[in-house]
Short mmCIF file of C-alpha atoms (C1' of nucleotides) in Angstrom, two decimals:
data_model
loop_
_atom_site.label_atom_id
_atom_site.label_comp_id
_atom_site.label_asym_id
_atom_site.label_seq_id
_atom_site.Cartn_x
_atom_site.Cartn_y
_atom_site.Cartn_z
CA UNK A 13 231.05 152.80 -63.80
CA UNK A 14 232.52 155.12 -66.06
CA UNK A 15 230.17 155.70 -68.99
CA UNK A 16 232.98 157.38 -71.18
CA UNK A 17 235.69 154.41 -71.34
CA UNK A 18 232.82 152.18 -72.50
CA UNK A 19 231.09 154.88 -75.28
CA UNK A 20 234.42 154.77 -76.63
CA UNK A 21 234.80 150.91 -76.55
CA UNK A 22 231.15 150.85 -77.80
CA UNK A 23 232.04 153.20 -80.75
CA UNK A 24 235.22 151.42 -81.21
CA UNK A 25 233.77 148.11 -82.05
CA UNK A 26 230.93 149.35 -84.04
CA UNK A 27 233.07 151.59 -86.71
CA UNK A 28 235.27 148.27 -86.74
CA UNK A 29 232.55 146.27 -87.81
CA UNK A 30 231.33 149.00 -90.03
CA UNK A 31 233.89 150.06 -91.96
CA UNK A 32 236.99 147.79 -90.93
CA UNK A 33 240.15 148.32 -88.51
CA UNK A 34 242.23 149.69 -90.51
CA UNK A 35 239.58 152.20 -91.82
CA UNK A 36 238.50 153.70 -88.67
CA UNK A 37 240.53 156.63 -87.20
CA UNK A 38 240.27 158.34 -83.74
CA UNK A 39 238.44 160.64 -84.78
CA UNK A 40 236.05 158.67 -86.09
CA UNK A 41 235.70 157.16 -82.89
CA UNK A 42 235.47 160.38 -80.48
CA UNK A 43 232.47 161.14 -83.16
CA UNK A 44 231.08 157.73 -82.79
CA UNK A 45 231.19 158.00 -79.26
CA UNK A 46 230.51 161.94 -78.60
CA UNK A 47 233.37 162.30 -76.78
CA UNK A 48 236.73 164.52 -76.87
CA UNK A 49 239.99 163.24 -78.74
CA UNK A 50 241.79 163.50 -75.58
CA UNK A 51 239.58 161.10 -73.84
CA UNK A 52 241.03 158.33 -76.01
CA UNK A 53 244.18 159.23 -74.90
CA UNK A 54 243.32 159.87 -71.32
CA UNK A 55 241.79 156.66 -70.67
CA UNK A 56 243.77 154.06 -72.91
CA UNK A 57 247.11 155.76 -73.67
CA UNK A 58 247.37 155.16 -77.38
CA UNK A 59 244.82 154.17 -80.43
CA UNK A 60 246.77 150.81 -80.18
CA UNK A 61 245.82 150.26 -76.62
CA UNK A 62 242.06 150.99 -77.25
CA UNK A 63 242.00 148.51 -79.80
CA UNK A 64 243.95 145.62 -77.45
CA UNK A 65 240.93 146.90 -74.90
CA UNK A 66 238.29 146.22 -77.41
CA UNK A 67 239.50 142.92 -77.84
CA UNK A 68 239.98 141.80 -74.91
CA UNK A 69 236.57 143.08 -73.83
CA UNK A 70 235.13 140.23 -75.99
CA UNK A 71 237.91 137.62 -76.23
CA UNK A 72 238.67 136.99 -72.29
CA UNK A 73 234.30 135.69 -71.53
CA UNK A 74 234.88 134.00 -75.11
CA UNK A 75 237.47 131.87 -73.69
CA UNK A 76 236.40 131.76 -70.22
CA UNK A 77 233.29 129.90 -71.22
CA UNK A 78 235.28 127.84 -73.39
CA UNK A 79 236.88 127.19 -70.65
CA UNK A 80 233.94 126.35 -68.37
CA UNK A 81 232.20 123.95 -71.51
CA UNK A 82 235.45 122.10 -71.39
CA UNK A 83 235.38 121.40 -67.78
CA UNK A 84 231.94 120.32 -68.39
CA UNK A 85 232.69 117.99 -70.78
CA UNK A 86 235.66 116.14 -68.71
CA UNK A 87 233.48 116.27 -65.66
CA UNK A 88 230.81 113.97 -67.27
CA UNK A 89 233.73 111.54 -69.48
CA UNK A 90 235.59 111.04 -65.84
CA UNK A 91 238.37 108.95 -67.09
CA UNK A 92 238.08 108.48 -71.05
CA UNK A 93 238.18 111.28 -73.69
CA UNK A 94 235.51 113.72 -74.45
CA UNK A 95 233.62 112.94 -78.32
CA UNK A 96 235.94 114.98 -80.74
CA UNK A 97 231.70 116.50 -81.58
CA UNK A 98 231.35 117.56 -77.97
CA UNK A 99 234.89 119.14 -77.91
CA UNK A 100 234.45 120.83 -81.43
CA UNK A 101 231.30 122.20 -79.81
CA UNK A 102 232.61 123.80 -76.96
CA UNK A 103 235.60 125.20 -78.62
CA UNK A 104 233.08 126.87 -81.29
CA UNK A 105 229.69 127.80 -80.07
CA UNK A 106 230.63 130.03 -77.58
CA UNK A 107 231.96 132.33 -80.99
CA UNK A 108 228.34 131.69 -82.48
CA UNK A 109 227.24 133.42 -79.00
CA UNK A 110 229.05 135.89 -78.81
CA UNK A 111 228.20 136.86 -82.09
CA UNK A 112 224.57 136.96 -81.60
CA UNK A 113 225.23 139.00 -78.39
CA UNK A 114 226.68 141.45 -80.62
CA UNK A 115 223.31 142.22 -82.21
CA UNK A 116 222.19 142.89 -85.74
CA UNK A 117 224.29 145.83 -86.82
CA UNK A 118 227.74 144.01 -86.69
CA UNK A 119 228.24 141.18 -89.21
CA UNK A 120 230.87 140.86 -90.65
CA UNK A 121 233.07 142.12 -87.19
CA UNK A 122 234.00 138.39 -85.53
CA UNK A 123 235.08 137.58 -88.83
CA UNK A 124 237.22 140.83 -89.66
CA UNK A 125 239.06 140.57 -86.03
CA UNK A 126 239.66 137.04 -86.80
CA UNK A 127 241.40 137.63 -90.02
CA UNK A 128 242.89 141.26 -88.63
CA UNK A 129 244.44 139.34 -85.74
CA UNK A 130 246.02 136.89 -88.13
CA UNK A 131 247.48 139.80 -90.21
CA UNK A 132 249.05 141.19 -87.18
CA UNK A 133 249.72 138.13 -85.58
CA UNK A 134 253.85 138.52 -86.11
CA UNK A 135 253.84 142.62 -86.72
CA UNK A 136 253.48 145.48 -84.45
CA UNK A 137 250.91 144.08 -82.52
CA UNK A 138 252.76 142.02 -80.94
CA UNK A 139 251.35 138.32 -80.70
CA UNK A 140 247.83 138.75 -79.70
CA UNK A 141 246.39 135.76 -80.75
CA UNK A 142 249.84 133.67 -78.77
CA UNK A 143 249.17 135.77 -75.78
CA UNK A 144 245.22 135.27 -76.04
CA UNK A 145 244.25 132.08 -77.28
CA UNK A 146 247.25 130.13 -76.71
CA UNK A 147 246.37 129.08 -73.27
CA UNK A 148 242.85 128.01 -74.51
CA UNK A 149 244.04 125.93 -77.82
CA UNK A 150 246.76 123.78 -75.66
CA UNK A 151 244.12 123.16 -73.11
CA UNK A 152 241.79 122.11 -75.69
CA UNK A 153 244.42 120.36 -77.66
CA UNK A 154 245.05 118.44 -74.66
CA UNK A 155 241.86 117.26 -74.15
CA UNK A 156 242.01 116.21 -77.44
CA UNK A 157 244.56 113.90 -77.09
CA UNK A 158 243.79 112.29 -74.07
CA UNK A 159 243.55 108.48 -74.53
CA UNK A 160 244.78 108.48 -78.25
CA UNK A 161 248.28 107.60 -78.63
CA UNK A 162 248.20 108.46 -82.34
CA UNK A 163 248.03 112.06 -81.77
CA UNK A 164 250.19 114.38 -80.68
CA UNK A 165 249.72 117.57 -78.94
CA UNK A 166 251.09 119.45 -81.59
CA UNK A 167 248.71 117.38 -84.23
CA UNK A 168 245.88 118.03 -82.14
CA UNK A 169 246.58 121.88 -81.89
CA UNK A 170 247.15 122.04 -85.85
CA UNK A 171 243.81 120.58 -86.29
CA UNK A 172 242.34 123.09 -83.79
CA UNK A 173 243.74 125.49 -85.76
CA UNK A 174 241.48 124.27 -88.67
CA UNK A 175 238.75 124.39 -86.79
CA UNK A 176 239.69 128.21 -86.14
CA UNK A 177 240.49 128.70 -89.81
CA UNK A 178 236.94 127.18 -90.81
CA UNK A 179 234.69 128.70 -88.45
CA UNK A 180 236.65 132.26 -89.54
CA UNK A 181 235.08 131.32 -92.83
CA UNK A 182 232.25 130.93 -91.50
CA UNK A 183 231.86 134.13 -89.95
CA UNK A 184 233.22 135.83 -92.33
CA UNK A 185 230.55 134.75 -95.48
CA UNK A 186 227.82 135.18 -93.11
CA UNK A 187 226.50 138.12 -95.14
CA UNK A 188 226.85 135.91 -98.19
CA UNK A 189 225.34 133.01 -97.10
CA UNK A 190 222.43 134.37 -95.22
CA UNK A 191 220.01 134.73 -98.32
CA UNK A 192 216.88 135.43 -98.19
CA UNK A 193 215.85 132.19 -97.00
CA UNK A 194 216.49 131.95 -92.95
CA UNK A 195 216.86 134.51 -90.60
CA UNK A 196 220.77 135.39 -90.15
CA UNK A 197 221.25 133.92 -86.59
CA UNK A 198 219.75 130.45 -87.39
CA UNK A 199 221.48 130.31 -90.62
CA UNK A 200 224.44 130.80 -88.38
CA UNK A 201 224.01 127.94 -85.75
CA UNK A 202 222.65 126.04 -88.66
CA UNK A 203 226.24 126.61 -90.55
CA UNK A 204 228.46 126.17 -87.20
CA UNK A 205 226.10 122.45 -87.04
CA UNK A 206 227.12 121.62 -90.51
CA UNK A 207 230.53 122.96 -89.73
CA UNK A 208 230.93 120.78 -86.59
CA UNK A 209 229.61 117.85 -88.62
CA UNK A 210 232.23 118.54 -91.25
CA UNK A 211 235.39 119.06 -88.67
CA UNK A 212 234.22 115.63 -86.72
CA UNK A 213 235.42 113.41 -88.96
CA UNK A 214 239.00 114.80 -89.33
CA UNK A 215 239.73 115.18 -85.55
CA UNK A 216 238.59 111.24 -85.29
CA UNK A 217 241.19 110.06 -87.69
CA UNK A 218 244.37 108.69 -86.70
CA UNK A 219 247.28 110.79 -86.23
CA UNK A 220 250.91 110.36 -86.82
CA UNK A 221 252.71 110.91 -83.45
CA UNK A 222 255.43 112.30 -84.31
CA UNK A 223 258.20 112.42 -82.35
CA UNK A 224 260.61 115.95 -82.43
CA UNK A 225 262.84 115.51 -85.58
CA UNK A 226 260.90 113.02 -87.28
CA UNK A 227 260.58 111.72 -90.94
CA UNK A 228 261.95 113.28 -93.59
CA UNK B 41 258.51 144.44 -120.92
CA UNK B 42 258.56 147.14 -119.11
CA UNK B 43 260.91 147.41 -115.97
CA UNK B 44 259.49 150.00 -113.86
CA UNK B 45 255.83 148.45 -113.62
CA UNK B 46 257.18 145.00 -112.94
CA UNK B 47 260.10 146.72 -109.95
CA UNK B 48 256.87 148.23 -108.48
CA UNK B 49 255.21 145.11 -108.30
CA UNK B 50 258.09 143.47 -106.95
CA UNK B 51 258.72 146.02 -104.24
CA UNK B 52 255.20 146.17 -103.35
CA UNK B 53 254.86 142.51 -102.98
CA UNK B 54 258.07 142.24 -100.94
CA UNK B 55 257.03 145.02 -98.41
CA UNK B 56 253.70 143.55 -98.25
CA UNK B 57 255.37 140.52 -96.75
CA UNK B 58 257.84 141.94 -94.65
CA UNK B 59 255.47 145.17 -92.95
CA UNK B 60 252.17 144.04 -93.66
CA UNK B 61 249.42 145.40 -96.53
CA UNK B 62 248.22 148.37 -94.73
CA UNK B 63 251.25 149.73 -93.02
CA UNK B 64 252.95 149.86 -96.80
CA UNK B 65 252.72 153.48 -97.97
CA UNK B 66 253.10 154.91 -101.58
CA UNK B 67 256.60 156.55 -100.77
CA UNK B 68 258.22 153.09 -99.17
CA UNK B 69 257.19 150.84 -102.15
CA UNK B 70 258.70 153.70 -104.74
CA UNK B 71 261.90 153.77 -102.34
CA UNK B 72 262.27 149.87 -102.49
CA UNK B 73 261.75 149.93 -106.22
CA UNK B 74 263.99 152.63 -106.81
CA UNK B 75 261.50 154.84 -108.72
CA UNK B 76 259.78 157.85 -108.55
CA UNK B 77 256.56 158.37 -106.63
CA UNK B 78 254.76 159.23 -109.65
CA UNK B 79 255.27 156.20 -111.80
CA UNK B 80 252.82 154.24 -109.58
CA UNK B 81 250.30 156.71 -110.48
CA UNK B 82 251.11 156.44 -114.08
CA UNK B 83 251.27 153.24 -113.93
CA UNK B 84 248.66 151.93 -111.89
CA UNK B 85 246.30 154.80 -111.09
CA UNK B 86 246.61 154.72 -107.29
CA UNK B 87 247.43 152.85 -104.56
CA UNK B 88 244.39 150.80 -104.68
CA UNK B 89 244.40 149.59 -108.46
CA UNK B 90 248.47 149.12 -107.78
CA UNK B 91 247.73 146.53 -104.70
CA UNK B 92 245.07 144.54 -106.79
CA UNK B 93 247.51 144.83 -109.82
CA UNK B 94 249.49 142.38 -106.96
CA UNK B 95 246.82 140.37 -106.06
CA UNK B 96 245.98 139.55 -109.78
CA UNK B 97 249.73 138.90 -110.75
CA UNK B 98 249.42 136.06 -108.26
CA UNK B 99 246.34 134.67 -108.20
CA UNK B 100 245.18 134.15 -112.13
CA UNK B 101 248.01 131.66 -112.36
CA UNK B 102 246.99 130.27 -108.87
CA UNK B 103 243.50 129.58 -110.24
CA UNK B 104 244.79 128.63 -113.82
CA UNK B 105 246.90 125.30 -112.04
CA UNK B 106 244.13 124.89 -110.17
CA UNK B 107 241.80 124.36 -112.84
CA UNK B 108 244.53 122.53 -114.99
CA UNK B 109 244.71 119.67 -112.51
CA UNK B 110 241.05 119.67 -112.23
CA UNK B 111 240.42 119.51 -115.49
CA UNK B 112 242.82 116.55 -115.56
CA UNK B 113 241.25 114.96 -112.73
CA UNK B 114 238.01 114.44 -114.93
CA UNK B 115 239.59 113.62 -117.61
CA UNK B 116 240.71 110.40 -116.16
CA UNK B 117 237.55 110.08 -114.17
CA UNK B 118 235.57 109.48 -117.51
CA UNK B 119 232.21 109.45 -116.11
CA UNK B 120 232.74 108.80 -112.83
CA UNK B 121 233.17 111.88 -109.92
CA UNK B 122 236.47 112.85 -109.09
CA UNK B 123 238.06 111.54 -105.53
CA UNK B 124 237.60 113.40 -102.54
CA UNK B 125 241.50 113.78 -102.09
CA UNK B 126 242.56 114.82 -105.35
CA UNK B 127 240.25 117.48 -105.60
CA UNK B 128 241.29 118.98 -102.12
CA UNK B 129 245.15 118.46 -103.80
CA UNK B 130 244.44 120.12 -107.08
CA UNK B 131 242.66 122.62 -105.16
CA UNK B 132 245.40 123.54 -102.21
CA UNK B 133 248.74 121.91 -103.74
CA UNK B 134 249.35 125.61 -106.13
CA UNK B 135 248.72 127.47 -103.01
CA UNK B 136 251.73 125.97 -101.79
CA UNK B 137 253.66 125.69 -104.96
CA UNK B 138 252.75 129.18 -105.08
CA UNK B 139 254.20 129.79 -101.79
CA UNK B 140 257.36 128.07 -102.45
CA UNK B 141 257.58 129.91 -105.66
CA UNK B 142 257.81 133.30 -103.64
CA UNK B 143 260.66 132.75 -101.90
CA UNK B 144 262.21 132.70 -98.47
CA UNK B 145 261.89 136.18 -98.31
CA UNK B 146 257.97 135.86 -97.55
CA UNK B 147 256.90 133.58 -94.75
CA UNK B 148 253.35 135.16 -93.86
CA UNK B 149 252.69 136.95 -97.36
CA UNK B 150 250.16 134.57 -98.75
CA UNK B 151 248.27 133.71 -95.27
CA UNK B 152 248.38 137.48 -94.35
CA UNK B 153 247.07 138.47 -98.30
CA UNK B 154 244.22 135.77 -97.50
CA UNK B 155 243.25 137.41 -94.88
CA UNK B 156 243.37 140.59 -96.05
CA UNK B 157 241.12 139.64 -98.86
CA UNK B 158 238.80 138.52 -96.19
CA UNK B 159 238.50 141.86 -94.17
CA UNK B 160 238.51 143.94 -97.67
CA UNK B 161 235.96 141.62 -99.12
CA UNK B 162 232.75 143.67 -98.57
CA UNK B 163 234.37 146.75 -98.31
CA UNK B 164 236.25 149.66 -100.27
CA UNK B 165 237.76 147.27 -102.74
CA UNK B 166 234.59 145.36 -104.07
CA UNK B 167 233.87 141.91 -103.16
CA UNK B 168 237.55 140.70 -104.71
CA UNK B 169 237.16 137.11 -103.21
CA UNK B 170 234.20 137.08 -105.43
CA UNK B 171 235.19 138.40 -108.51
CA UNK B 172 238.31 136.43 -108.70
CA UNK B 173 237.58 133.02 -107.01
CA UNK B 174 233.81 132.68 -107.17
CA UNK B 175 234.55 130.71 -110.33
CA UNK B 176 237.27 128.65 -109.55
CA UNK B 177 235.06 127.74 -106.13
CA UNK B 178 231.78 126.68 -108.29
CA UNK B 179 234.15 124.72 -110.90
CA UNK B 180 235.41 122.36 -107.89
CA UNK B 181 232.45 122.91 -106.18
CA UNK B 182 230.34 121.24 -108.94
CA UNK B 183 233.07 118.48 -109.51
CA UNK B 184 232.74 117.58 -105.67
CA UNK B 185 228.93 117.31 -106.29
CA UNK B 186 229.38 115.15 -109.22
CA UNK B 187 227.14 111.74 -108.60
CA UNK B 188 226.44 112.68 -104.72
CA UNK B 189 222.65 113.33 -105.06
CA UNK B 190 223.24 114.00 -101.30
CA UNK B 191 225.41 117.10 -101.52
CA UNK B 192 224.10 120.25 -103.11
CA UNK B 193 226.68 122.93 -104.44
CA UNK B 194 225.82 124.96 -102.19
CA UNK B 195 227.49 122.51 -99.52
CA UNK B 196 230.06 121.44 -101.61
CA UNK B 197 230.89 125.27 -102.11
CA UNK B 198 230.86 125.94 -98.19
CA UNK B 199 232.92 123.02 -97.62
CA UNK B 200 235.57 124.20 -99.55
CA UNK B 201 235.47 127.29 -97.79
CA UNK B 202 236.32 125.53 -94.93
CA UNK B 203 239.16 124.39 -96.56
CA UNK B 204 240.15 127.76 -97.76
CA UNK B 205 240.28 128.70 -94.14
CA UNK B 206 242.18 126.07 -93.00
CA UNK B 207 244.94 126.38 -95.90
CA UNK B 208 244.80 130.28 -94.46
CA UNK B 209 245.59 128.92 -91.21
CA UNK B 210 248.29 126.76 -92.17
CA UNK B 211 250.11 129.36 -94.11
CA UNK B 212 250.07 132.27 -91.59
CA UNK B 213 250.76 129.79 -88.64
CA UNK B 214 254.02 128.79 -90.64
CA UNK B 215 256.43 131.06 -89.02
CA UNK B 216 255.32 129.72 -85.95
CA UNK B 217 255.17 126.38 -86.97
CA UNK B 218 258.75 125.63 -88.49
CA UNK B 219 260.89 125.43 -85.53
CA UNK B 220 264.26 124.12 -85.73
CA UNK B 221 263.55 120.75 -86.91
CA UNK B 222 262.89 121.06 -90.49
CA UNK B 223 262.98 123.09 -93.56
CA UNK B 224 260.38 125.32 -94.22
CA UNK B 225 259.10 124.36 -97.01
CA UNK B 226 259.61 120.38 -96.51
CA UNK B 227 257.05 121.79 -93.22
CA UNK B 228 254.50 123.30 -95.43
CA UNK B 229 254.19 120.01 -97.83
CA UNK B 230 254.17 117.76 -94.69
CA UNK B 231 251.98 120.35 -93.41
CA UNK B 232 249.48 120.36 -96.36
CA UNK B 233 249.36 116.43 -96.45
CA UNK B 234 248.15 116.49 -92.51
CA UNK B 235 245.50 118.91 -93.68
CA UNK B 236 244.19 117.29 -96.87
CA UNK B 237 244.29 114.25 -94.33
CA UNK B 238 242.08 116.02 -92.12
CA UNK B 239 239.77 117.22 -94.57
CA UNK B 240 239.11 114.77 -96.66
CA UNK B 241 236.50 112.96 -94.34
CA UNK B 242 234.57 115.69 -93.75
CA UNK B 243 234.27 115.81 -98.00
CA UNK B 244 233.14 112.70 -97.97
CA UNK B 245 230.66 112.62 -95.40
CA UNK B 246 227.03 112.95 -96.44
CA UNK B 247 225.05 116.03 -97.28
CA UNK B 248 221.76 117.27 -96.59
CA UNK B 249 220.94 118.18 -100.07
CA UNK B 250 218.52 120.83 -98.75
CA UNK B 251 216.35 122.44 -101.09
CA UNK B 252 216.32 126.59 -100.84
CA UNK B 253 213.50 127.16 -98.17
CA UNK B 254 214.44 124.23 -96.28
CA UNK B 255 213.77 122.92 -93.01
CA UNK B 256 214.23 124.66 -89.80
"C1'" DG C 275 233.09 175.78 -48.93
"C1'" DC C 276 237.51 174.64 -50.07
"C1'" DT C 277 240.92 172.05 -51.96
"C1'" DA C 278 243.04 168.22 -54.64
"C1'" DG C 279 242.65 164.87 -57.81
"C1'" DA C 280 240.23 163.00 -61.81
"C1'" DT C 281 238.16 163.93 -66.07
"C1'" DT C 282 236.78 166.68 -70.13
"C1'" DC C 283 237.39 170.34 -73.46
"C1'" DA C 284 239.01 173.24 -77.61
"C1'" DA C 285 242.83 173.94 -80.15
"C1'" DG C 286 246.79 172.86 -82.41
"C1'" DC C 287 251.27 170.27 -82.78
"C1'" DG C 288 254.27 167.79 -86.27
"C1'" DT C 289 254.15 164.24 -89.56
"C1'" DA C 290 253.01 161.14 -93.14
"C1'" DC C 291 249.87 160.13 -96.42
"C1'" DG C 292 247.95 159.69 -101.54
"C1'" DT C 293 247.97 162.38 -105.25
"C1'" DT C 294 249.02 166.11 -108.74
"C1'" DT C 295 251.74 169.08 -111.52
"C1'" DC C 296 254.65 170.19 -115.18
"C1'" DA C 297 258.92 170.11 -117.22
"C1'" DA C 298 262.73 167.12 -118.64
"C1'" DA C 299 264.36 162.82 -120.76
"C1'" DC C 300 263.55 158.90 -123.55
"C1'" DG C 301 262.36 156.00 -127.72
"C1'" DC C 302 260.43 155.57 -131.76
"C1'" DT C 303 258.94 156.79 -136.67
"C1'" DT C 304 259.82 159.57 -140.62
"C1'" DA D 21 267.50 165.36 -136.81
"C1'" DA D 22 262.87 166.60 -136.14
"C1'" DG D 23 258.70 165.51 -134.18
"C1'" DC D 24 255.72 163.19 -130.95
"C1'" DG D 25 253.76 160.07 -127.75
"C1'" DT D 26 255.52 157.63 -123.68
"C1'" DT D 27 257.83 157.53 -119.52
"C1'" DT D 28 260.45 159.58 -115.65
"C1'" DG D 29 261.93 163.45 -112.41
"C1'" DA D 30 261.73 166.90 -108.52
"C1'" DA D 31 258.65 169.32 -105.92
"C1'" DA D 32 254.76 170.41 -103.69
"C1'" DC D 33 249.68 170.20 -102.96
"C1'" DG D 34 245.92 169.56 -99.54
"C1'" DT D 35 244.34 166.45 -96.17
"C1'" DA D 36 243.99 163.40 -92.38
"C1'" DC D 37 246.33 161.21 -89.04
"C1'" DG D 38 247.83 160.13 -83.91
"C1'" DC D 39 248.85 162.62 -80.21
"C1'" DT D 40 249.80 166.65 -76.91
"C1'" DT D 41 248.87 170.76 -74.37
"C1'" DG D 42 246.98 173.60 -70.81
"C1'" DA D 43 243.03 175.43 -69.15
"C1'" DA D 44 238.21 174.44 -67.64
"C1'" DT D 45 235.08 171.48 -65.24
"C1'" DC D 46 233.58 167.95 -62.40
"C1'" DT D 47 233.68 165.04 -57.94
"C1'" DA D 48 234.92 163.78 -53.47
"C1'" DG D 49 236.84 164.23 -48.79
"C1'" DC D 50 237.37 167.16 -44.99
#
DNA sequence: GCTAGATTCAAGCGTACGTTTCAAACGCTT
DNA sequence: AAGCGTTTGAAACGTACGCTTGAATCTAGC
């Protein structure tokens, strides 16, 4: 299919993981990519649009096979709940995965969306991460709850939202972490394993159920 | 003291909050302070030593009531290592008081700064996580290894990066997060006492106490 | 082989940016 | 009140930005 669109979504995601979002201007990009100013414009209408396109390109099969791991899961628990571990697992490793698919050259770039799409969360950009992940986290949080009186929806979304918080972390010090000791990738599934291990715990203790307009 | 720095540093840190880090220009912040453009420069330099001139106005005495309560946490420990809990309290509670501190004014400012400091951290402005928190993390770090033979500090350092995320979470979700039912910042205590709930567990959970070059 | 639409190109539009300049005003000490 | 370092003022510097323009080139369909 058209080569051009995807230079410039190729270029696009590597000077973001090279030298930030903020940093990288579009003519940077056309450079990047070898390709005309105007084409930027032709083909996504404004530098904003390009960069909703880049991250869509690797959010929507994020979530889809979040999506599918879930299914999975409440497949094989027919009835009763899914293990908080299993459900931590699918909500998380598909990240891990997608950041190895994104090859050597490109860190620190999970972790730099993560945190860019908090900072723009309310602003100009408007609600990406609602419009995004929203659908995925309730799903998720749902599954969560199921058979646990204890915990709300809400409570179990909040605690997702650890989870995201965390694992942003995680990415994020991967160029810290990974020493000289292990190869980055396996440090990486080795961290997400401690990080699952460390999450567990929290998502199997009680919640409060509160209902709307609760305590003070 | 002197006015003019202090207006700057005011202004900057309000439009910070209310347009974001990187869409706050030189000429807006001098407009909101009522000064000239050329008294940041005298002041501060540039734009760059001006903006960590903000961060460090905030987070020395973020990290000094950090370590106070830590320090009085082992105090009354004697011997003994400090509870799971409290540290995660000494260690998140100023983030909030900090946060209430600021005003009404500035709903996202801290979760948005955090995650600024996460994109910037291996970038133009030098590793600032590091130089300002790498201390603060290996003080409670080393107090949450404290007679857990199980738990190196390299472990007890990552999990409290997990809890940094999480806290990062909780402030920039809190917008979305106080709705109509309570006060904001009766939300963002309740808030903080559901995540030191949640986190705790994982903090006490055992370690692998792996030695560098460890298993696969 | 021609025509019509889709795509690419070189060039430049206006604007906003961070920063600099240099003279005027201030606040001290003597 | 003179002198001098510190601080402020108005103006402009050069640069880089996102985006537009209008012609050139490609690609089908007939």
């Amino acid at each position: 299919m058209s080569t051009t669109k995807e230079r410039i979504l190729d270029a696009t995601e590597r000077l973001f993981a090279r030298q930030g979002i903020g940093a990288t201007s579009v003519r940077a990009i056309t450079a990047e990519a070898g390709v005309n100013t105007a084409a930027i414009h032709y083909h996504f209408g404004s530098k904003q649009e390009l960069l909703e396109a880049v991250l869509v390109r690797r959010i929507a099969p994020l979530n889809q096979e979040r999506l599918k791991r879930l299914e999975r899961l409440e497949l094989a628990a027919g009835d009763g709940p899914v293990a908080p571990r299993a459900l931590l697992e699918a909500f998380l490793v598909p990240v891990v995965a997608l950041r190895e698919e994104l090859g050597e050259e490109v860190p620190p770039f999970l972790g730099s969306l993560m945190a860019w799409l908090r900072i723009e969360s309310e602003r100009s950009t408007e609600a990406i991460p609602r419009r995004y992940f929203e659908d995925v986290m309730r799903r998720f949080g749902a599954a969560a709850c199921k058979g646990r009186p204890d915990l709300s929806l809400d409570e179990a979304m909040e605690r997702l939202g650890y989870a995201v918080g965390a694992m942003g972390h995680v990415l994020v010090t991967e160029g810290f972490a990974a020493r000289a000791d292990v190869a980055a990738t396996t440090a990486l599934s080795e961290r997400l394993d401690r990080l699952v291990a460390f999450l567990e715990p929290g998502f199997f203790a009680r919640g409060e159920q509160r209902s709307p307009g609760g305590a003070s």
